[in-house]
């Protein structure tokens, strides 16, 4: 990701693969993590974060269009790609996180957010170089992969000094402590698999024809 001798569009050629995750995270925020109204102060912190976070998928679509990989295609082809092996990990985030967070203690929902945030910070720092190169090439801002998203991730209400102090003082009930530790391990394993999925895609697909292999595989299947 930081090798500036590689075309920045190729370094971000996994963008179609991250799309299911971006959309699912929006759904996770709106349908699973958010619980309004609430009198629980931890849940209120979660609610505020979900309102700050759920629209970021729009920036991804903008960046893909600016990179020139927003190709028109038949609806059936789009469905084939979104449910192909290329996005197997990306599209599995919602059911995985929902298993641990639906109807759960607000602390577990807060942990789900923090695991996602710390991973996002590492990820968007790694995409920064490519985004800045693209901004110089196109004279336009890349909000998802560039400075805007990275800045937002580091200035959420959850990350203000007051919120951080509140989180430090949270006492975790013993009955959910082990479940939280299990979820943290599962979540980080998921994000590791996700990055491997991105890497596999950019190693086998050109940003110039990002869906070519999907079409080829479908043609082979249809000929059987």
Short mmCIF file of C-alpha atoms in Angstrom, two decimals:
data_model
loop_
_atom_site.label_atom_id
_atom_site.label_comp_id
_atom_site.label_asym_id
_atom_site.label_seq_id
_atom_site.Cartn_x
_atom_site.Cartn_y
_atom_site.Cartn_z
CA UNK A 1 0.00 0.00 0.00
CA UNK A 2 2.86 2.39 0.63
CA UNK A 3 4.85 1.53 -2.52
CA UNK A 4 4.47 4.70 -4.57
CA UNK A 5 6.03 3.06 -7.64
CA UNK A 6 2.76 1.13 -8.02
CA UNK A 7 -0.14 3.02 -9.60
CA UNK A 8 -2.32 4.23 -6.71
CA UNK A 9 -5.41 2.99 -8.53
CA UNK A 10 -3.96 -0.51 -8.49
CA UNK A 11 -3.16 -0.27 -4.80
CA UNK A 12 -6.84 0.53 -4.21
CA UNK A 13 -8.17 -1.92 -6.80
CA UNK A 14 -9.80 -3.94 -4.02
CA UNK A 15 -12.47 -1.22 -3.72
CA UNK A 16 -15.27 -3.35 -5.22
CA UNK A 17 -14.52 -6.00 -2.59
CA UNK A 18 -14.82 -3.62 0.35
CA UNK A 19 -18.25 -2.39 -0.81
CA UNK A 20 -20.30 -5.13 0.94
CA UNK A 21 -18.48 -4.44 4.20
CA UNK A 22 -19.07 -0.68 3.95
CA UNK A 23 -22.78 -1.21 3.36
CA UNK A 24 -23.06 -3.86 6.09
CA UNK A 25 -21.37 -1.63 8.64
CA UNK A 26 -23.99 1.02 7.93
CA UNK A 27 -26.70 -1.60 8.55
CA UNK A 28 -24.96 -2.76 11.72
CA UNK A 29 -25.00 0.79 13.06
CA UNK A 30 -28.62 1.49 12.20
CA UNK A 31 -30.30 -1.85 12.90
CA UNK A 32 -28.20 -3.65 15.51
CA UNK A 33 -25.98 -1.33 17.57
CA UNK A 34 -28.37 1.63 17.85
CA UNK A 35 -31.10 1.46 20.48
CA UNK A 36 -33.19 4.60 20.87
CA UNK A 37 -34.44 5.98 23.16
CA UNK A 38 -32.26 4.81 26.03
CA UNK A 39 -31.47 5.75 29.61
CA UNK A 40 -28.23 3.77 29.64
CA UNK A 41 -25.24 6.12 29.31
CA UNK A 42 -23.08 3.51 27.55
CA UNK A 43 -25.81 2.80 25.00
CA UNK A 44 -26.18 6.55 24.45
CA UNK A 45 -22.46 6.71 23.59
CA UNK A 46 -23.01 3.88 21.12
CA UNK A 47 -26.04 5.64 19.63
CA UNK A 48 -24.12 8.86 19.05
CA UNK A 49 -21.35 6.95 17.30
CA UNK A 50 -23.75 5.12 15.00
CA UNK A 51 -25.14 8.44 13.78
CA UNK A 52 -21.61 9.71 13.10
CA UNK A 53 -20.55 6.56 11.24
CA UNK A 54 -23.36 5.09 9.19
CA UNK A 55 -23.02 7.25 6.03
CA UNK A 56 -19.34 6.62 5.21
CA UNK A 57 -20.20 4.13 2.44
CA UNK A 58 -21.21 7.12 0.30
CA UNK A 59 -17.58 8.30 0.34
CA UNK A 60 -16.45 4.90 -0.93
CA UNK A 61 -18.77 5.12 -3.93
CA UNK A 62 -17.49 8.64 -4.62
CA UNK A 63 -13.86 7.48 -4.54
CA UNK A 64 -14.58 4.55 -6.86
CA UNK A 65 -16.18 6.90 -9.36
CA UNK A 66 -13.21 9.28 -9.17
CA UNK A 67 -10.80 6.35 -9.71
CA UNK A 68 -12.68 5.37 -12.85
CA UNK A 69 -13.78 1.95 -11.63
CA UNK A 70 -17.49 2.74 -11.35
CA UNK A 71 -18.47 0.64 -14.36
CA UNK A 72 -22.03 0.22 -15.61
CA UNK A 73 -23.08 -3.43 -15.60
CA UNK A 74 -26.17 -5.59 -15.72
CA UNK A 75 -27.92 -6.09 -12.40
CA UNK A 76 -27.36 -9.84 -12.68
CA UNK A 77 -23.61 -9.30 -13.11
CA UNK A 78 -23.50 -7.01 -10.06
CA UNK A 79 -25.28 -9.65 -8.00
CA UNK A 80 -22.88 -12.34 -9.22
CA UNK A 81 -19.92 -10.25 -8.12
CA UNK A 82 -21.33 -9.25 -4.75
CA UNK A 83 -22.02 -12.90 -3.91
CA UNK A 84 -18.86 -14.29 -5.49
CA UNK A 85 -15.92 -15.89 -3.69
CA UNK A 86 -14.10 -12.54 -4.00
CA UNK A 87 -16.35 -10.97 -1.35
CA UNK A 88 -16.91 -14.00 0.88
CA UNK A 89 -15.22 -12.40 3.89
CA UNK A 90 -16.34 -8.84 3.20
CA UNK A 91 -20.02 -9.72 3.15
CA UNK A 92 -19.86 -11.86 6.31
CA UNK A 93 -19.22 -9.02 8.76
CA UNK A 94 -22.87 -8.28 9.57
CA UNK A 95 -23.94 -11.81 10.57
CA UNK A 96 -20.72 -12.26 12.56
CA UNK A 97 -21.04 -9.03 14.52
CA UNK A 98 -24.81 -9.42 14.87
CA UNK A 99 -24.31 -12.79 16.56
CA UNK A 100 -22.47 -11.07 19.41
CA UNK A 101 -24.25 -7.71 19.57
CA UNK A 102 -27.97 -8.14 18.84
CA UNK A 103 -29.83 -7.69 22.11
CA UNK A 104 -26.53 -7.69 23.97
CA UNK A 105 -25.24 -5.63 26.88
CA UNK A 106 -24.31 -2.07 25.75
CA UNK A 107 -20.69 -2.76 26.74
CA UNK A 108 -20.43 -5.48 24.10
CA UNK A 109 -21.80 -3.06 21.50
CA UNK A 110 -19.22 -0.51 22.60
CA UNK A 111 -16.48 -3.12 22.24
CA UNK A 112 -17.72 -3.89 18.71
CA UNK A 113 -17.31 -0.24 17.81
CA UNK A 114 -13.86 0.06 19.36
CA UNK A 115 -12.56 -3.09 17.65
CA UNK A 116 -13.81 -1.69 14.33
CA UNK A 117 -12.35 1.75 15.01
CA UNK A 118 -8.85 0.62 15.93
CA UNK A 119 -8.76 -1.59 12.83
CA UNK A 120 -10.06 1.25 10.66
CA UNK A 121 -7.33 3.56 11.96
CA UNK A 122 -4.63 1.14 10.82
CA UNK A 123 -6.35 0.53 7.49
CA UNK A 124 -6.94 4.17 6.55
CA UNK A 125 -3.41 5.15 7.53
CA UNK A 126 -2.23 2.56 5.02
CA UNK A 127 -4.46 3.91 2.21
CA UNK A 128 -3.41 7.50 2.80
CA UNK A 129 -0.39 7.43 0.48
CA UNK A 130 -2.39 6.14 -2.49
CA UNK A 131 -5.20 8.60 -1.83
CA UNK A 132 -2.83 11.57 -1.70
CA UNK A 133 -1.21 10.47 -4.98
CA UNK A 134 -4.62 10.22 -6.59
CA UNK A 135 -5.57 13.66 -5.35
CA UNK A 136 -2.48 15.11 -7.04
CA UNK A 137 -3.28 13.22 -10.26
CA UNK A 138 -6.95 14.19 -10.39
CA UNK A 139 -7.03 17.45 -8.43
CA UNK A 140 -9.98 16.15 -6.42
CA UNK A 141 -10.44 14.95 -2.85
CA UNK A 142 -10.71 11.24 -2.05
CA UNK A 143 -12.83 11.29 1.06
CA UNK A 144 -13.03 7.58 1.88
CA UNK A 145 -9.39 6.62 1.49
CA UNK A 146 -7.82 9.98 2.23
CA UNK A 147 -7.42 12.57 4.96
CA UNK A 148 -11.14 13.20 5.51
CA UNK A 149 -11.97 9.66 6.65
CA UNK A 150 -8.79 9.32 8.67
CA UNK A 151 -9.53 12.62 10.43
CA UNK A 152 -13.13 11.63 11.16
CA UNK A 153 -12.07 8.28 12.59
CA UNK A 154 -9.80 10.04 15.04
CA UNK A 155 -12.25 12.76 16.09
CA UNK A 156 -15.39 10.79 16.85
CA UNK A 157 -17.26 11.79 20.00
CA UNK A 158 -16.18 8.47 21.50
CA UNK A 159 -12.57 9.60 21.24
CA UNK A 160 -12.87 12.91 23.07
CA UNK A 161 -11.03 13.11 26.41
CA UNK A 162 -14.34 13.10 28.29
CA UNK A 163 -15.60 9.97 26.54
CA UNK A 164 -12.26 8.21 26.95
CA UNK A 165 -12.35 8.92 30.68
CA UNK A 166 -15.87 7.53 30.94
CA UNK A 167 -14.81 4.35 29.13
CA UNK A 168 -11.84 3.90 31.45
CA UNK A 169 -14.21 3.91 34.42
CA UNK A 170 -16.62 1.32 33.02
CA UNK A 171 -16.81 -1.80 35.14
CA UNK A 172 -17.35 -4.93 33.08
CA UNK A 173 -19.78 -7.41 34.67
CA UNK A 174 -18.15 -10.78 35.22
CA UNK A 175 -20.91 -12.62 33.37
CA UNK A 176 -20.05 -10.92 30.05
CA UNK A 177 -16.29 -10.63 30.49
CA UNK A 178 -15.47 -13.92 28.78
CA UNK A 179 -17.90 -13.25 25.93
CA UNK A 180 -16.19 -9.91 25.30
CA UNK A 181 -12.76 -11.53 25.13
CA UNK A 182 -14.10 -14.17 22.74
CA UNK A 183 -15.67 -11.51 20.53
CA UNK A 184 -12.45 -9.47 20.39
CA UNK A 185 -10.48 -12.51 19.20
CA UNK A 186 -13.13 -13.42 16.63
CA UNK A 187 -13.38 -9.84 15.35
CA UNK A 188 -9.64 -9.37 14.88
CA UNK A 189 -9.43 -12.73 13.13
CA UNK A 190 -12.20 -11.57 10.82
CA UNK A 191 -10.38 -8.32 9.96
CA UNK A 192 -7.17 -10.25 9.30
CA UNK A 193 -9.03 -12.49 6.85
CA UNK A 194 -10.59 -9.40 5.28
CA UNK A 195 -7.22 -7.78 4.55
CA UNK A 196 -6.03 -11.06 3.05
CA UNK A 197 -9.11 -11.04 0.82
CA UNK A 198 -8.29 -7.49 -0.36
CA UNK A 199 -4.70 -8.48 -1.06
CA UNK A 200 -5.70 -11.55 -3.03
CA UNK A 201 -7.96 -9.41 -5.21
CA UNK A 202 -5.44 -6.72 -6.09
CA UNK A 203 -2.85 -9.40 -6.89
CA UNK A 204 -5.14 -10.98 -9.48
CA UNK A 205 -7.23 -8.08 -10.82
CA UNK A 206 -6.25 -4.90 -12.61
CA UNK A 207 -8.01 -1.66 -11.73
CA UNK A 208 -8.51 -1.21 -15.49
CA UNK A 209 -10.67 -4.35 -15.76
CA UNK A 210 -11.56 -5.12 -12.14
CA UNK A 211 -14.42 -7.52 -12.91
CA UNK A 212 -12.92 -9.40 -15.88
CA UNK A 213 -12.17 -12.60 -13.95
CA UNK A 214 -15.66 -12.64 -12.49
CA UNK A 215 -17.11 -12.61 -15.98
CA UNK A 216 -14.65 -15.28 -17.12
CA UNK A 217 -15.58 -17.62 -14.29
CA UNK A 218 -19.28 -17.12 -15.00
CA UNK A 219 -18.72 -17.90 -18.68
CA UNK A 220 -16.93 -21.10 -17.74
CA UNK A 221 -19.78 -22.13 -15.45
CA UNK A 222 -22.41 -21.40 -18.09
CA UNK A 223 -20.57 -23.59 -20.60
CA UNK A 224 -20.61 -26.62 -18.30
#
